[in-house]
Amino acid sequence: QKEVEQDPGPLSVPEGAIVSLNCTYSNSAFQYFMWYRQYSRKGPELLMYTYSSGNKEDGRFTAQVDKSSKYISLFIRDSQPSDSATYLCAMVNEGNQFYFGTGTSLTVIP
Amino acid sequence: DVKVTQSSRYLVKRTGEKVFLECVQDMDHENMFWYRQDPGLGLRLIYFSYDVKMKEKGDIPEGYSVSREKKERFSLILESASTNQTSMYLCASDRIGLEQYFGPGTRLTVT
C-alpha cells in the first residue's frame, strides 16, 4: 500500500464550478500537509500548508485535514481557467521525510 | 522570495554520456533534494542532502550520484546516461522539514 494515495484524474470542470481534490494516507505519523500546484512543464509551487486538523482558507482555496480519517482535501471555489494544472498533495512525518501524491490533473473549461 | 534555479530547462544527451544537472538555492536552506517525475509515477526521490558534503540515497539512486560542495549548490550526475533516464528532473530545498521549494525542472531526453 502506498503511503499517500491520490486519484490522478483527469478532472474537467466548467468555469465557476467548485472543485474538490483529495488524498488519503496510511501513516498516522504525518504531521504536516501541503498542496502544490504544477503548471505544464514547470516545477511544483506551494499553494497551501497546514499542520493540524480542520480548515485553512486562502482566497478561493480551502485546505481541509481530517486526521481521524487520514484524509485531506483541497477545495477551489469559483474555479478559473488559470487554475488548470496538476495538483499534488504532500505530507511530512516526524522524521521530516516528504511523501507526495502522484497528482490530479485539473482542466477548467471557459 | 525563495528561489531555486536549475542550470538547464531542456537537455538532449546521447546514451553513455556523463550528464551534470546543477541546482542552486538562495535562501540558505540546509536540505536539498533531487527528484525525477514521470507520468503515472509522480515524484520519486533520487538523493538528498542535509548538509555540505553530506548525501543520502533516496528511493531510486541507481545510476545517479550527487555532489554538494557548497551549501547553496547541489549537483546530480548521471554517470552513463541511459534511455530509461529520460525524465523531468526537479530540484528542491527546504529548511528542516518545512515546505519544500522546487526549481523549474530540467526535461532530459536521452537518445
CSV table of C-alpha atoms in Angstrom, one decimal:
chain,number,residue,atom,x,y,z
A,1,GLN,CA,0.0,0.0,0.0
A,2,LYS,CA,1.3,3.4,-0.9
A,3,GLU,CA,1.9,5.9,1.9
A,4,VAL,CA,-0.2,8.5,0.0
A,5,GLU,CA,-3.0,7.9,-2.5
A,6,GLN,CA,-4.3,10.4,-4.9
A,7,ASP,CA,-6.7,10.0,-7.8
A,8,PRO,CA,-4.9,11.0,-11.0
A,9,GLY,CA,-8.0,12.2,-12.7
A,10,PRO,CA,-8.1,13.8,-15.2
A,11,LEU,CA,-10.8,16.2,-13.8
A,12,SER,CA,-12.6,18.5,-16.1
A,13,VAL,CA,-15.0,21.2,-14.8
A,14,PRO,CA,-16.7,24.3,-16.2
A,15,GLU,CA,-15.5,27.7,-15.2
A,16,GLY,CA,-17.1,28.8,-11.9
A,17,ALA,CA,-17.5,25.3,-10.5
A,18,ILE,CA,-16.4,24.2,-7.1
A,19,VAL,CA,-13.5,21.7,-7.3
A,20,SER,CA,-12.7,19.1,-4.7
A,21,LEU,CA,-9.3,17.4,-4.8
A,22,ASN,CA,-8.5,14.6,-2.3
A,23,CYS,CA,-5.7,12.5,-0.9
A,24,THR,CA,-5.8,9.6,1.6
A,25,TYR,CA,-2.8,8.4,3.6
A,26,SER,CA,-2.0,5.4,5.8
A,27,ASN,CA,0.7,6.7,8.2
A,28,SER,CA,-0.8,8.4,11.3
A,29,ALA,CA,2.7,9.9,12.0
A,30,PHE,CA,2.2,12.5,9.3
A,31,GLN,CA,2.3,15.9,10.9
A,32,TYR,CA,2.4,18.5,8.1
A,33,PHE,CA,0.2,18.6,5.0
A,34,MET,CA,0.6,20.6,1.8
A,35,TRP,CA,-0.8,21.2,-1.6
A,36,TYR,CA,1.3,22.1,-4.6
A,37,ARG,CA,0.2,23.3,-8.0
A,38,GLN,CA,2.2,22.4,-11.0
A,39,TYR,CA,1.6,24.0,-14.4
A,40,SER,CA,2.6,22.1,-17.5
A,41,ARG,CA,6.4,21.9,-18.0
A,42,LYS,CA,7.1,23.9,-14.7
A,43,GLY,CA,8.1,22.9,-11.2
A,44,PRO,CA,5.6,22.5,-8.4
A,45,GLU,CA,4.8,25.6,-6.4
A,46,LEU,CA,3.5,25.6,-2.8
A,47,LEU,CA,-0.2,26.5,-2.6
A,48,MET,CA,-1.3,25.7,0.9
A,49,TYR,CA,0.4,24.4,4.1
A,50,THR,CA,-1.3,23.2,7.3
A,51,TYR,CA,-0.2,21.1,10.3
A,52,SER,CA,-3.5,20.5,12.1
A,53,SER,CA,-6.9,19.0,11.6
A,54,GLY,CA,-9.5,21.5,10.4
A,55,ASN,CA,-9.8,24.0,7.6
A,56,LYS,CA,-7.4,26.7,6.3
A,57,GLU,CA,-8.6,29.3,3.8
A,58,ASP,CA,-6.6,31.4,1.4
A,59,GLY,CA,-8.7,33.3,-1.1
A,60,ARG,CA,-10.6,30.9,-3.3
A,61,PHE,CA,-8.7,27.9,-1.9
A,62,THR,CA,-9.5,25.9,1.3
A,63,ALA,CA,-7.4,23.1,2.6
A,64,GLN,CA,-9.1,20.6,4.9
A,65,VAL,CA,-7.4,17.9,7.0
A,66,ASP,CA,-9.2,15.1,8.8
A,67,LYS,CA,-6.5,13.2,10.8
A,68,SER,CA,-9.0,10.7,12.2
A,69,SER,CA,-10.0,9.6,8.7
A,70,LYS,CA,-6.5,10.1,7.3
A,71,TYR,CA,-8.0,12.3,4.5
A,72,ILE,CA,-7.1,15.7,3.2
A,73,SER,CA,-8.9,17.8,0.6
A,74,LEU,CA,-8.3,21.0,-1.4
A,75,PHE,CA,-11.4,23.0,-2.4
A,76,ILE,CA,-11.3,25.6,-5.2
A,77,ARG,CA,-14.2,28.0,-5.3
A,78,ASP,CA,-15.2,29.9,-8.5
A,79,SER,CA,-12.7,27.9,-10.5
A,80,GLN,CA,-10.9,29.8,-13.3
A,81,PRO,CA,-9.2,28.6,-16.5
A,82,SER,CA,-5.9,29.7,-14.9
A,83,ASP,CA,-6.5,27.0,-12.2
A,84,SER,CA,-5.9,24.3,-14.9
A,85,ALA,CA,-2.8,22.5,-13.6
A,86,THR,CA,-1.8,19.3,-11.8
A,87,TYR,CA,-2.3,19.4,-8.0
A,88,LEU,CA,-0.1,17.4,-5.8
A,89,CYS,CA,-0.6,16.7,-2.1
A,90,ALA,CA,2.4,16.2,0.2
A,91,MET,CA,2.9,15.1,3.7
A,92,VAL,CA,5.7,15.2,6.2
A,93,ASN,CA,6.4,12.7,9.0
A,94,GLU,CA,8.1,13.3,12.4
A,95,GLY,CA,11.4,12.5,10.7
A,96,ASN,CA,10.9,15.4,8.2
A,97,GLN,CA,10.5,13.0,5.3
A,98,PHE,CA,8.3,14.1,2.5
A,99,TYR,CA,5.7,11.9,0.8
A,100,PHE,CA,4.0,13.1,-2.4
A,101,GLY,CA,0.8,12.0,-4.1
A,102,THR,CA,1.0,11.3,-7.8
A,103,GLY,CA,-1.0,14.4,-8.7
A,104,THR,CA,-4.5,15.1,-10.0
A,105,SER,CA,-4.8,16.8,-13.4
A,106,LEU,CA,-7.4,19.6,-13.5
A,107,THR,CA,-8.8,21.4,-16.5
A,108,VAL,CA,-11.2,24.3,-16.1
A,109,ILE,CA,-13.2,24.9,-19.3
A,110,PRO,CA,-14.1,28.5,-20.1
B,1,ASP,CA,11.1,35.1,-2.2
B,2,VAL,CA,12.8,31.7,-2.2
B,3,LYS,CA,14.5,31.0,-5.5
B,4,VAL,CA,15.7,27.6,-6.7
B,5,THR,CA,17.3,27.6,-10.1
B,6,GLN,CA,18.4,24.8,-12.3
B,7,SER,CA,21.1,25.0,-14.9
B,8,SER,CA,19.1,23.9,-17.9
B,9,ARG,CA,15.4,23.7,-18.8
B,10,TYR,CA,15.9,21.2,-21.6
B,11,LEU,CA,18.7,18.8,-22.3
B,12,VAL,CA,19.3,16.2,-25.0
B,13,LYS,CA,22.1,13.7,-24.4
B,14,ARG,CA,23.3,10.5,-26.0
B,15,THR,CA,23.4,7.1,-24.4
B,16,GLY,CA,26.6,6.6,-22.4
B,17,GLU,CA,27.3,10.3,-21.9
B,18,LYS,CA,28.0,11.7,-18.5
B,19,VAL,CA,25.4,14.3,-17.6
B,20,PHE,CA,25.6,17.1,-14.9
B,21,LEU,CA,22.4,18.8,-13.6
B,22,GLU,CA,23.1,21.8,-11.4
B,23,CYS,CA,20.8,23.3,-8.8
B,24,VAL,CA,21.3,26.5,-6.8
B,25,GLN,CA,19.1,27.9,-4.0
B,26,ASP,CA,19.5,31.4,-2.5
B,27,MET,CA,17.7,31.0,0.9
B,28,ASP,CA,20.4,29.4,3.0
B,29,HIS,CA,18.4,26.2,3.2
B,30,GLU,CA,20.0,23.2,4.9
B,31,ASN,CA,18.2,20.5,2.9
B,32,MET,CA,18.3,19.9,-0.8
B,33,PHE,CA,16.7,17.2,-2.9
B,34,TRP,CA,16.7,15.7,-6.3
B,35,TYR,CA,13.5,14.1,-7.7
B,36,ARG,CA,12.5,12.7,-11.0
B,37,GLN,CA,8.9,13.0,-12.2
B,38,ASP,CA,7.3,10.6,-14.7
B,39,PRO,CA,3.7,10.3,-15.8
B,40,GLY,CA,1.7,8.0,-13.5
B,41,LEU,CA,4.6,7.6,-11.1
B,42,GLY,CA,4.7,11.0,-9.5
B,43,LEU,CA,7.7,12.4,-7.8
B,44,ARG,CA,10.4,9.9,-6.8
B,45,LEU,CA,13.3,10.9,-4.6
B,46,ILE,CA,16.7,10.1,-6.1
B,47,TYR,CA,19.1,11.7,-3.5
B,48,PHE,CA,19.0,14.3,-0.8
B,49,SER,CA,21.5,16.2,1.4
B,50,TYR,CA,21.1,17.6,4.9
B,51,ASP,CA,24.4,19.5,4.9
B,52,VAL,CA,27.5,20.3,2.8
B,53,LYS,CA,29.4,17.2,1.7
B,54,MET,CA,26.5,15.0,3.0
B,55,LYS,CA,24.4,12.8,0.9
B,56,GLU,CA,21.7,10.2,1.4
B,57,LYS,CA,20.2,7.8,-1.0
B,58,GLY,CA,16.5,8.2,-1.8
B,59,ASP,CA,14.2,5.7,-3.3
B,60,ILE,CA,15.8,5.3,-6.7
B,61,PRO,CA,19.6,6.2,-6.5
B,62,GLU,CA,20.8,3.6,-9.0
B,63,GLY,CA,22.6,5.1,-12.0
B,64,TYR,CA,22.9,8.5,-10.2
B,65,SER,CA,25.4,10.3,-7.9
B,66,VAL,CA,25.4,13.7,-6.3
B,67,SER,CA,27.7,16.3,-5.1
B,68,ARG,CA,27.3,19.1,-2.5
B,69,GLU,CA,30.5,21.1,-2.1
B,70,LYS,CA,28.7,24.3,-1.1
B,71,LYS,CA,25.5,24.8,0.9
B,72,GLU,CA,23.7,26.6,-1.9
B,73,ARG,CA,24.6,24.1,-4.7
B,74,PHE,CA,23.5,20.5,-5.2
B,75,SER,CA,24.5,18.6,-8.4
B,76,LEU,CA,23.0,15.5,-9.8
B,77,ILE,CA,25.3,13.3,-12.0
B,78,LEU,CA,24.3,10.6,-14.4
B,79,GLU,CA,27.5,8.6,-14.8
B,80,SER,CA,26.4,6.9,-18.0
B,81,ALA,CA,23.1,8.2,-19.3
B,82,SER,CA,20.6,5.6,-20.5
B,83,THR,CA,17.3,6.0,-22.3
B,84,ASN,CA,15.3,5.0,-19.2
B,85,GLN,CA,16.7,8.1,-17.5
B,86,THR,CA,14.7,10.3,-19.9
B,87,SER,CA,12.5,12.2,-17.4
B,88,MET,CA,11.7,15.6,-15.8
B,89,TYR,CA,14.3,16.3,-13.0
B,90,LEU,CA,13.3,18.5,-10.2
B,91,CYS,CA,15.5,20.0,-7.5
B,92,ALA,CA,14.0,21.2,-4.2
B,93,SER,CA,15.2,22.8,-1.0
B,94,ASP,CA,13.8,23.3,2.5
B,95,ARG,CA,14.7,24.4,6.0
B,96,ILE,CA,14.5,21.4,8.3
B,97,GLY,CA,11.2,19.8,7.3
B,98,LEU,CA,9.2,22.9,6.4
B,99,GLU,CA,7.7,23.3,3.0
B,100,GLN,CA,9.9,22.4,0.0
B,101,TYR,CA,10.5,24.8,-2.7
B,102,PHE,CA,11.1,23.5,-6.2
B,103,GLY,CA,13.1,24.7,-9.2
B,104,PRO,CA,11.6,24.9,-12.7
B,105,GLY,CA,12.8,21.4,-13.7
B,106,THR,CA,15.1,20.1,-16.3
B,107,ARG,CA,13.5,18.0,-19.0
B,108,LEU,CA,16.2,15.5,-20.0
B,109,THR,CA,15.9,13.3,-23.1
B,110,VAL,CA,18.5,10.6,-23.6
B,111,THR,CA,18.6,9.2,-27.2
